[in-house]
Amino acid sequence: MTEQTASKSAAAIDRARDDGRSALVCYLPAGYPDVQATIDAGIAMAKNGADLIEIGIPYSDPVMDGPVIQAATTEAIANGFRVESVFDVVAGITAATDVAVLVMTYWNPVVRMGVDEFSRRLAEAGGAGLITPDLIPDEASEWFAASDKYGLDRVFLVAPSSTPERLAVTVKASRGFVYAVSIMGVTGTRQAVSSSAEKLVADTHAAGAERVCVGLGVSNASHVREIAAYADGVIVGTALVAAIRDGGVDAVADLTRNLSAGLVRKEA
């Protein structure tokens, strides 16, 4: 395999930037309510304003996820979701759209399959890379090798608690973008976006990051508008999971369209 060349995630964020706006990053768990529905919802997101899509792998102990996503992933596992099915979801979305599709996963399922094997299959499915919430760069040597081998983005997380030294290490290790966790704690919709998010984005940019996307707690267009003023991308998860739960693919399409209206076009 050749060494990694262009980042699909970076290209998607840069296209949005060229349009004078932040990128919209939309999340759904794979296999909820079933694999085909996740594919259909991903395509609907892409057609209604999503620039990047995160597909989460359901996990039995989702320590970062709030109750809505936990319930969805528990249901997907109960319905027989297998880790291998995530590649079907990614391939189904990338075959029908030009959107960058990343997989968000705790590290254990990747290790169980084999880091190289997982990376190869993700690349073959058209995936852009991995978001790894519980993997730190210090322990990611195998992932560095596989991601370079198969041309995949490495998205690590930073939080308000990250020290300047940790920010620098994480920025250097990441490719595509850095995922800024706007609040400490678990995911879920909130009435307001944490005030610490803007400082975290500024600090991460100062540490050398070209692209920083903000997630955790974003649930409506006003949140998107607030974050789009300073971040390179806005990540929405729980609200979209609730939409597919309550209204199916059509509801996901409607909410994505509504959220994208908050991607403020900045003054030239």
PDB file of C-alpha atoms in Angstrom:
ATOM      1  CA  MET A   1       0.000   0.000   0.000  1.00  0.00           C
ATOM      2  CA  THR A   2       1.106   3.564  -0.594  1.00  0.00           C
ATOM      3  CA  GLU A   3       1.507   6.068   2.195  1.00  0.00           C
ATOM      4  CA  GLN A   4      -1.462   8.212   3.115  1.00  0.00           C
ATOM      5  CA  THR A   5      -1.980  11.172   0.795  1.00  0.00           C
ATOM      6  CA  ALA A   6      -5.062  13.411   1.015  1.00  0.00           C
ATOM      7  CA  SER A   7      -7.369  13.504   4.016  1.00  0.00           C
ATOM      8  CA  LYS A   8     -11.056  13.085   3.115  1.00  0.00           C
ATOM      9  CA  SER A   9     -12.118  14.754   6.360  1.00  0.00           C
ATOM     10  CA  ALA A  10      -9.843  17.740   5.837  1.00  0.00           C
ATOM     11  CA  ALA A  11     -11.066  18.122   2.259  1.00  0.00           C
ATOM     12  CA  ALA A  12     -14.710  18.135   3.397  1.00  0.00           C
ATOM     13  CA  ILE A  13     -14.031  20.748   6.091  1.00  0.00           C
ATOM     14  CA  ASP A  14     -12.013  22.861   3.664  1.00  0.00           C
ATOM     15  CA  ARG A  15     -14.843  22.788   1.097  1.00  0.00           C
ATOM     16  CA  ALA A  16     -17.212  24.123   3.740  1.00  0.00           C
ATOM     17  CA  ARG A  17     -14.659  26.780   4.704  1.00  0.00           C
ATOM     18  CA  ASP A  18     -14.382  27.811   1.054  1.00  0.00           C
ATOM     19  CA  ASP A  19     -18.163  28.289   1.128  1.00  0.00           C
ATOM     20  CA  GLY A  20     -17.741  30.632   4.087  1.00  0.00           C
ATOM     21  CA  ARG A  21     -19.147  28.324   6.738  1.00  0.00           C
ATOM     22  CA  SER A  22     -18.327  25.655   9.269  1.00  0.00           C
ATOM     23  CA  ALA A  23     -18.759  21.986   8.394  1.00  0.00           C
ATOM     24  CA  LEU A  24     -21.709  19.998   9.726  1.00  0.00           C
ATOM     25  CA  VAL A  25     -20.717  16.626  11.191  1.00  0.00           C
ATOM     26  CA  CYS A  26     -23.633  14.250  11.839  1.00  0.00           C
ATOM     27  CA  TYR A  27     -23.545  11.117  14.013  1.00  0.00           C
ATOM     28  CA  LEU A  28     -25.600   7.919  14.042  1.00  0.00           C
ATOM     29  CA  PRO A  29     -24.924   4.529  15.627  1.00  0.00           C
ATOM     30  CA  ALA A  30     -24.531   1.687  13.127  1.00  0.00           C
ATOM     31  CA  GLY A  31     -27.392  -0.795  13.079  1.00  0.00           C
ATOM     32  CA  TYR A  32     -30.000   1.456  14.684  1.00  0.00           C
ATOM     33  CA  PRO A  33     -32.751   0.676  14.197  1.00  0.00           C
ATOM     34  CA  ASP A  34     -31.161  -1.668  11.629  1.00  0.00           C
ATOM     35  CA  VAL A  35     -28.283  -1.603   9.158  1.00  0.00           C
ATOM     36  CA  GLN A  36     -30.309  -0.506   6.132  1.00  0.00           C
ATOM     37  CA  ALA A  37     -31.974   2.286   8.104  1.00  0.00           C
ATOM     38  CA  THR A  38     -28.554   3.589   9.139  1.00  0.00           C
ATOM     39  CA  ILE A  39     -27.455   3.615   5.487  1.00  0.00           C
ATOM     40  CA  ASP A  40     -30.644   5.377   4.395  1.00  0.00           C
ATOM     41  CA  ALA A  41     -30.309   7.930   7.185  1.00  0.00           C
ATOM     42  CA  GLY A  42     -26.667   8.584   6.289  1.00  0.00           C
ATOM     43  CA  ILE A  43     -27.596   9.213   2.668  1.00  0.00           C
ATOM     44  CA  ALA A  44     -30.402  11.531   3.817  1.00  0.00           C
ATOM     45  CA  MET A  45     -27.937  13.451   5.977  1.00  0.00           C
ATOM     46  CA  ALA A  46     -25.549  13.874   3.051  1.00  0.00           C
ATOM     47  CA  LYS A  47     -28.348  15.154   0.818  1.00  0.00           C
ATOM     48  CA  ASN A  48     -29.543  17.660   3.427  1.00  0.00           C
ATOM     49  CA  GLY A  49     -26.392  19.457   4.451  1.00  0.00           C
ATOM     50  CA  ALA A  50     -24.039  17.069   6.268  1.00  0.00           C
ATOM     51  CA  ASP A  51     -20.400  17.495   5.231  1.00  0.00           C
ATOM     52  CA  LEU A  52     -19.084  14.588   7.288  1.00  0.00           C
ATOM     53  CA  ILE A  53     -20.839  11.630   8.877  1.00  0.00           C
ATOM     54  CA  GLU A  54     -19.775   9.718  11.972  1.00  0.00           C
ATOM     55  CA  ILE A  55     -20.984   6.142  12.240  1.00  0.00           C
ATOM     56  CA  GLY A  56     -20.691   4.804  15.769  1.00  0.00           C
ATOM     57  CA  ILE A  57     -20.015   1.173  16.579  1.00  0.00           C
ATOM     58  CA  PRO A  58     -22.442   0.007  19.291  1.00  0.00           C
ATOM     59  CA  TYR A  59     -20.505  -1.004  22.373  1.00  0.00           C
ATOM     60  CA  SER A  60     -21.561  -2.869  25.484  1.00  0.00           C
ATOM     61  CA  ASP A  61     -20.024  -0.333  27.880  1.00  0.00           C
ATOM     62  CA  PRO A  62     -20.381   3.107  26.273  1.00  0.00           C
ATOM     63  CA  VAL A  63     -18.813   5.211  29.001  1.00  0.00           C
ATOM     64  CA  MET A  64     -19.010   8.524  27.099  1.00  0.00           C
ATOM     65  CA  ASP A  65     -22.520   8.187  25.718  1.00  0.00           C
ATOM     66  CA  GLY A  66     -25.623   9.752  27.196  1.00  0.00           C
ATOM     67  CA  PRO A  67     -28.930   7.891  27.688  1.00  0.00           C
ATOM     68  CA  VAL A  68     -30.354   8.408  24.185  1.00  0.00           C
ATOM     69  CA  ILE A  69     -27.301   6.991  22.402  1.00  0.00           C
ATOM     70  CA  GLN A  70     -26.871   4.281  25.060  1.00  0.00           C
ATOM     71  CA  ALA A  71     -30.450   3.118  24.492  1.00  0.00           C
ATOM     72  CA  ALA A  72     -29.950   3.079  20.715  1.00  0.00           C
ATOM     73  CA  THR A  73     -26.702   1.123  20.862  1.00  0.00           C
ATOM     74  CA  THR A  74     -28.163  -1.336  23.361  1.00  0.00           C
ATOM     75  CA  GLU A  75     -31.082  -1.931  20.997  1.00  0.00           C
ATOM     76  CA  ALA A  76     -28.755  -2.391  18.014  1.00  0.00           C
ATOM     77  CA  ILE A  77     -26.725  -5.003  19.911  1.00  0.00           C
ATOM     78  CA  ALA A  78     -29.915  -6.747  21.063  1.00  0.00           C
ATOM     79  CA  ASN A  79     -31.062  -6.858  17.433  1.00  0.00           C
ATOM     80  CA  GLY A  80     -27.895  -8.752  16.521  1.00  0.00           C
ATOM     81  CA  PHE A  81     -25.568  -5.993  15.294  1.00  0.00           C
ATOM     82  CA  ARG A  82     -22.080  -7.283  14.549  1.00  0.00           C
ATOM     83  CA  VAL A  83     -18.981  -5.106  14.297  1.00  0.00           C
ATOM     84  CA  GLU A  84     -18.406  -6.306  10.720  1.00  0.00           C
ATOM     85  CA  SER A  85     -21.687  -4.664   9.719  1.00  0.00           C
ATOM     86  CA  VAL A  86     -20.179  -1.205  10.157  1.00  0.00           C
ATOM     87  CA  PHE A  87     -18.308  -1.712   6.894  1.00  0.00           C
ATOM     88  CA  ASP A  88     -21.622  -2.382   5.122  1.00  0.00           C
ATOM     89  CA  VAL A  89     -22.979   0.884   6.533  1.00  0.00           C
ATOM     90  CA  VAL A  90     -19.925   2.884   5.442  1.00  0.00           C
ATOM     91  CA  ALA A  91     -19.910   1.312   1.972  1.00  0.00           C
ATOM     92  CA  GLY A  92     -23.638   1.914   1.554  1.00  0.00           C
ATOM     93  CA  ILE A  93     -23.283   5.630   2.303  1.00  0.00           C
ATOM     94  CA  THR A  94     -20.067   6.234   0.355  1.00  0.00           C
ATOM     95  CA  ALA A  95     -21.427   4.426  -2.703  1.00  0.00           C
ATOM     96  CA  ALA A  96     -24.360   6.840  -2.881  1.00  0.00           C
ATOM     97  CA  THR A  97     -22.786  10.141  -1.777  1.00  0.00           C
ATOM     98  CA  ASP A  98     -19.528  12.105  -1.770  1.00  0.00           C
ATOM     99  CA  VAL A  99     -19.678  12.733   1.976  1.00  0.00           C
ATOM    100  CA  ALA A 100     -16.682  11.856   4.179  1.00  0.00           C
ATOM    101  CA  VAL A 101     -17.666   8.970   6.476  1.00  0.00           C
ATOM    102  CA  LEU A 102     -15.734   8.243   9.664  1.00  0.00           C
ATOM    103  CA  VAL A 103     -16.271   5.476  12.180  1.00  0.00           C
ATOM    104  CA  MET A 104     -16.391   6.440  15.844  1.00  0.00           C
ATOM    105  CA  THR A 105     -15.456   3.567  18.096  1.00  0.00           C
ATOM    106  CA  TYR A 106     -14.043   2.571  21.396  1.00  0.00           C
ATOM    107  CA  TRP A 107     -10.709   0.895  20.776  1.00  0.00           C
ATOM    108  CA  ASN A 108     -11.503  -2.622  22.005  1.00  0.00           C
ATOM    109  CA  PRO A 109     -13.592  -3.696  18.959  1.00  0.00           C
ATOM    110  CA  VAL A 110     -10.732  -2.612  16.658  1.00  0.00           C
ATOM    111  CA  VAL A 111      -8.177  -4.578  18.664  1.00  0.00           C
ATOM    112  CA  ARG A 112     -10.432  -7.639  18.708  1.00  0.00           C
ATOM    113  CA  MET A 113     -10.672  -7.673  14.921  1.00  0.00           C
ATOM    114  CA  GLY A 114      -7.035  -6.679  14.473  1.00  0.00           C
ATOM    115  CA  VAL A 115      -5.970  -3.077  13.868  1.00  0.00           C
ATOM    116  CA  ASP A 116      -4.584  -3.748  10.395  1.00  0.00           C
ATOM    117  CA  GLU A 117      -7.567  -5.863   9.351  1.00  0.00           C
ATOM    118  CA  PHE A 118     -10.073  -3.291  10.617  1.00  0.00           C
ATOM    119  CA  SER A 119      -8.206  -0.470   8.873  1.00  0.00           C
ATOM    120  CA  ARG A 120      -7.996  -2.355   5.589  1.00  0.00           C
ATOM    121  CA  ARG A 121     -11.720  -3.129   5.592  1.00  0.00           C
ATOM    122  CA  LEU A 122     -12.623   0.447   6.489  1.00  0.00           C
ATOM    123  CA  ALA A 123     -10.519   1.797   3.627  1.00  0.00           C
ATOM    124  CA  GLU A 124     -12.035  -0.719   1.197  1.00  0.00           C
ATOM    125  CA  ALA A 125     -15.518   0.441   2.254  1.00  0.00           C
ATOM    126  CA  GLY A 126     -14.602   4.032   1.364  1.00  0.00           C
ATOM    127  CA  GLY A 127     -14.255   5.215   4.952  1.00  0.00           C
ATOM    128  CA  ALA A 128     -12.302   8.361   5.758  1.00  0.00           C
ATOM    129  CA  GLY A 129     -10.884   7.286   9.104  1.00  0.00           C
ATOM    130  CA  LEU A 130     -11.547   6.667  12.784  1.00  0.00           C
ATOM    131  CA  ILE A 131     -12.580   8.792  15.750  1.00  0.00           C
ATOM    132  CA  THR A 132     -11.225   7.069  18.862  1.00  0.00           C
ATOM    133  CA  PRO A 133     -12.582   8.545  22.115  1.00  0.00           C
ATOM    134  CA  ASP A 134     -10.737   6.208  24.493  1.00  0.00           C
ATOM    135  CA  LEU A 135      -7.418   5.904  22.644  1.00  0.00           C
ATOM    136  CA  ILE A 136      -4.628   8.331  23.470  1.00  0.00           C
ATOM    137  CA  PRO A 137      -1.748   9.005  21.069  1.00  0.00           C
ATOM    138  CA  ASP A 138       0.762   7.532  23.531  1.00  0.00           C
ATOM    139  CA  GLU A 139      -0.857   4.107  23.062  1.00  0.00           C
ATOM    140  CA  ALA A 140      -1.658   4.351  19.352  1.00  0.00           C
ATOM    141  CA  SER A 141       1.501   3.158  17.594  1.00  0.00           C
ATOM    142  CA  GLU A 142      -0.302   0.286  15.862  1.00  0.00           C
ATOM    143  CA  TRP A 143      -3.027   2.667  14.692  1.00  0.00           C
ATOM    144  CA  PHE A 144      -0.444   5.158  13.407  1.00  0.00           C
ATOM    145  CA  ALA A 145       1.059   2.429  11.235  1.00  0.00           C
ATOM    146  CA  ALA A 146      -2.259   1.111   9.913  1.00  0.00           C
ATOM    147  CA  SER A 147      -3.740   4.552   9.242  1.00  0.00           C
ATOM    148  CA  ASP A 148      -0.665   5.548   7.242  1.00  0.00           C
ATOM    149  CA  LYS A 149      -0.721   2.250   5.360  1.00  0.00           C
ATOM    150  CA  TYR A 150      -4.384   2.543   4.332  1.00  0.00           C
ATOM    151  CA  GLY A 151      -4.742   6.317   4.003  1.00  0.00           C
ATOM    152  CA  LEU A 152      -7.070   6.893   6.952  1.00  0.00           C
ATOM    153  CA  ASP A 153      -7.645   9.922   9.141  1.00  0.00           C
ATOM    154  CA  ARG A 154      -6.852   9.765  12.860  1.00  0.00           C
ATOM    155  CA  VAL A 155      -9.201  11.859  14.961  1.00  0.00           C
ATOM    156  CA  PHE A 156      -8.249  12.156  18.622  1.00  0.00           C
ATOM    157  CA  LEU A 157     -10.170  14.052  21.301  1.00  0.00           C
ATOM    158  CA  VAL A 158      -9.273  17.060  23.426  1.00  0.00           C
ATOM    159  CA  ALA A 159     -11.249  18.354  26.397  1.00  0.00           C
ATOM    160  CA  PRO A 160     -11.336  21.458  28.601  1.00  0.00           C
ATOM    161  CA  SER A 161      -9.132  19.519  31.032  1.00  0.00           C
ATOM    162  CA  SER A 162      -6.383  18.932  28.433  1.00  0.00           C
ATOM    163  CA  THR A 163      -3.059  20.495  29.387  1.00  0.00           C
ATOM    164  CA  PRO A 164      -1.081  22.536  26.833  1.00  0.00           C
ATOM    165  CA  GLU A 165       1.330  19.607  26.562  1.00  0.00           C
ATOM    166  CA  ARG A 166      -1.520  17.157  25.932  1.00  0.00           C
ATOM    167  CA  LEU A 167      -3.053  19.481  23.330  1.00  0.00           C
ATOM    168  CA  ALA A 168       0.249  19.634  21.461  1.00  0.00           C
ATOM    169  CA  VAL A 169       0.666  15.848  21.468  1.00  0.00           C
ATOM    170  CA  THR A 170      -2.935  15.281  20.352  1.00  0.00           C
ATOM    171  CA  VAL A 171      -2.793  17.856  17.572  1.00  0.00           C
ATOM    172  CA  LYS A 172       0.422  16.378  16.220  1.00  0.00           C
ATOM    173  CA  ALA A 173      -1.058  12.859  16.266  1.00  0.00           C
ATOM    174  CA  SER A 174      -4.356  13.790  14.598  1.00  0.00           C
ATOM    175  CA  ARG A 175      -5.054  13.867  10.872  1.00  0.00           C
ATOM    176  CA  GLY A 176      -8.200  15.346   9.335  1.00  0.00           C
ATOM    177  CA  PHE A 177      -9.378  17.290  12.361  1.00  0.00           C
ATOM    178  CA  VAL A 178      -9.238  17.368  16.148  1.00  0.00           C
ATOM    179  CA  TYR A 179     -12.444  16.549  18.052  1.00  0.00           C
ATOM    180  CA  ALA A 180     -13.035  19.091  20.834  1.00  0.00           C
ATOM    181  CA  VAL A 181     -15.311  17.855  23.611  1.00  0.00           C
ATOM    182  CA  SER A 182     -17.211  20.968  24.624  1.00  0.00           C
ATOM    183  CA  ILE A 183     -18.087  19.805  28.137  1.00  0.00           C
ATOM    184  CA  MET A 184     -16.806  17.305  30.636  1.00  0.00           C
ATOM    185  CA  GLY A 185     -19.040  14.277  31.044  1.00  0.00           C
ATOM    186  CA  VAL A 186     -21.315  12.240  28.809  1.00  0.00           C
ATOM    187  CA  THR A 187     -23.021  13.163  25.570  1.00  0.00           C
ATOM    188  CA  GLY A 188     -26.564  14.450  25.334  1.00  0.00           C
ATOM    189  CA  THR A 189     -28.597  17.437  24.253  1.00  0.00           C
ATOM    190  CA  ARG A 190     -28.333  20.553  26.393  1.00  0.00           C
ATOM    191  CA  GLN A 191     -30.089  23.880  26.596  1.00  0.00           C
ATOM    192  CA  ALA A 192     -26.857  25.814  26.124  1.00  0.00           C
ATOM    193  CA  VAL A 193     -23.395  25.134  24.767  1.00  0.00           C
ATOM    194  CA  SER A 194     -20.556  25.169  27.274  1.00  0.00           C
ATOM    195  CA  SER A 195     -18.638  28.443  27.432  1.00  0.00           C
ATOM    196  CA  SER A 196     -15.423  26.444  27.680  1.00  0.00           C
ATOM    197  CA  ALA A 197     -15.794  25.263  24.081  1.00  0.00           C
ATOM    198  CA  GLU A 198     -14.635  28.507  22.468  1.00  0.00           C
ATOM    199  CA  LYS A 199     -11.500  28.671  24.621  1.00  0.00           C
ATOM    200  CA  LEU A 200     -10.740  25.018  23.919  1.00  0.00           C
ATOM    201  CA  VAL A 201     -10.996  25.590  20.163  1.00  0.00           C
ATOM    202  CA  ALA A 202      -8.722  28.645  20.407  1.00  0.00           C
ATOM    203  CA  ASP A 203      -6.193  26.721  22.496  1.00  0.00           C
ATOM    204  CA  THR A 204      -6.262  23.767  20.085  1.00  0.00           C
ATOM    205  CA  HIS A 205      -5.734  26.072  17.105  1.00  0.00           C
ATOM    206  CA  ALA A 206      -2.877  27.714  19.015  1.00  0.00           C
ATOM    207  CA  ALA A 207      -1.358  24.260  19.517  1.00  0.00           C
ATOM    208  CA  GLY A 208      -1.176  23.900  15.738  1.00  0.00           C
ATOM    209  CA  ALA A 209      -4.476  22.338  14.708  1.00  0.00           C
ATOM    210  CA  GLU A 210      -5.735  23.492  11.312  1.00  0.00           C
ATOM    211  CA  ARG A 211      -9.238  22.101  11.878  1.00  0.00           C
ATOM    212  CA  VAL A 212     -11.140  21.716  15.136  1.00  0.00           C
ATOM    213  CA  CYS A 213     -14.690  20.371  15.334  1.00  0.00           C
ATOM    214  CA  VAL A 214     -16.833  20.717  18.453  1.00  0.00           C
ATOM    215  CA  GLY A 215     -19.140  18.027  19.780  1.00  0.00           C
ATOM    216  CA  LEU A 216     -21.182  16.968  22.828  1.00  0.00           C
ATOM    217  CA  GLY A 217     -24.388  18.799  23.626  1.00  0.00           C
ATOM    218  CA  VAL A 218     -25.249  20.325  20.237  1.00  0.00           C
ATOM    219  CA  SER A 219     -28.947  19.845  19.525  1.00  0.00           C
ATOM    220  CA  ASN A 220     -30.409  22.705  17.488  1.00  0.00           C
ATOM    221  CA  ALA A 221     -29.643  25.330  14.864  1.00  0.00           C
ATOM    222  CA  SER A 222     -28.945  28.037  17.440  1.00  0.00           C
ATOM    223  CA  HIS A 223     -26.263  25.839  19.031  1.00  0.00           C
ATOM    224  CA  VAL A 224     -24.821  25.225  15.561  1.00  0.00           C
ATOM    225  CA  ARG A 225     -24.815  28.963  14.825  1.00  0.00           C
ATOM    226  CA  GLU A 226     -23.055  29.713  18.122  1.00  0.00           C
ATOM    227  CA  ILE A 227     -20.302  27.138  17.558  1.00  0.00           C
ATOM    228  CA  ALA A 228     -19.928  27.896  13.835  1.00  0.00           C
ATOM    229  CA  ALA A 229     -18.711  31.368  14.766  1.00  0.00           C
ATOM    230  CA  TYR A 230     -15.419  29.941  16.050  1.00  0.00           C
ATOM    231  CA  ALA A 231     -15.106  26.234  15.165  1.00  0.00           C
ATOM    232  CA  ASP A 232     -14.234  24.601  11.852  1.00  0.00           C
ATOM    233  CA  GLY A 233     -16.976  22.021  12.276  1.00  0.00           C
ATOM    234  CA  VAL A 234     -20.019  21.345  14.448  1.00  0.00           C
ATOM    235  CA  ILE A 235     -20.788  17.777  15.555  1.00  0.00           C
ATOM    236  CA  VAL A 236     -24.379  16.709  16.286  1.00  0.00           C
ATOM    237  CA  GLY A 237     -25.264  13.294  17.681  1.00  0.00           C
ATOM    238  CA  THR A 238     -27.955  12.790  20.297  1.00  0.00           C
ATOM    239  CA  ALA A 239     -30.553  14.985  18.585  1.00  0.00           C
ATOM    240  CA  LEU A 240     -30.183  12.990  15.355  1.00  0.00           C
ATOM    241  CA  VAL A 241     -30.449   9.665  17.193  1.00  0.00           C
ATOM    242  CA  ALA A 242     -33.653  10.900  18.835  1.00  0.00           C
ATOM    243  CA  ALA A 243     -34.918  11.964  15.405  1.00  0.00           C
ATOM    244  CA  ILE A 244     -34.445   8.532  13.828  1.00  0.00           C
ATOM    245  CA  ARG A 245     -35.974   6.940  16.930  1.00  0.00           C
ATOM    246  CA  ASP A 246     -39.071   9.115  16.838  1.00  0.00           C
ATOM    247  CA  GLY A 247     -39.570   9.804  13.134  1.00  0.00           C
ATOM    248  CA  GLY A 248     -37.309   7.579  11.065  1.00  0.00           C
ATOM    249  CA  VAL A 249     -35.227   8.653   8.096  1.00  0.00           C
ATOM    250  CA  ASP A 250     -37.531  11.537   7.135  1.00  0.00           C
ATOM    251  CA  ALA A 251     -37.067  13.092  10.568  1.00  0.00           C
ATOM    252  CA  VAL A 252     -33.293  12.786  10.236  1.00  0.00           C
ATOM    253  CA  ALA A 253     -33.438  14.530   6.863  1.00  0.00           C
ATOM    254  CA  ASP A 254     -35.573  17.357   8.284  1.00  0.00           C
ATOM    255  CA  LEU A 255     -33.358  17.885  11.317  1.00  0.00           C
ATOM    256  CA  THR A 256     -30.163  17.841   9.237  1.00  0.00           C
ATOM    257  CA  ARG A 257     -31.651  20.481   6.946  1.00  0.00           C
ATOM    258  CA  ASN A 258     -32.631  22.570   9.976  1.00  0.00           C
ATOM    259  CA  LEU A 259     -29.212  22.222  11.603  1.00  0.00           C
ATOM    260  CA  SER A 260     -27.415  23.179   8.403  1.00  0.00           C
ATOM    261  CA  ALA A 261     -29.267  26.490   8.456  1.00  0.00           C
ATOM    262  CA  GLY A 262     -27.151  27.395  11.472  1.00  0.00           C
ATOM    263  CA  LEU A 263     -23.866  27.083   9.585  1.00  0.00           C
ATOM    264  CA  VAL A 264     -23.449  30.816   9.444  1.00  0.00           C
ATOM    265  CA  ARG A 265     -21.947  32.224   6.277  1.00  0.00           C
ATOM    266  CA  LYS A 266     -19.336  34.564   7.650  1.00  0.00           C
ATOM    267  CA  GLU A 267     -18.756  37.978   6.176  1.00  0.00           C
ATOM    268  CA  ALA A 268     -16.171  37.906   3.392  1.00  0.00           C
TER     269      ALA A 268
END
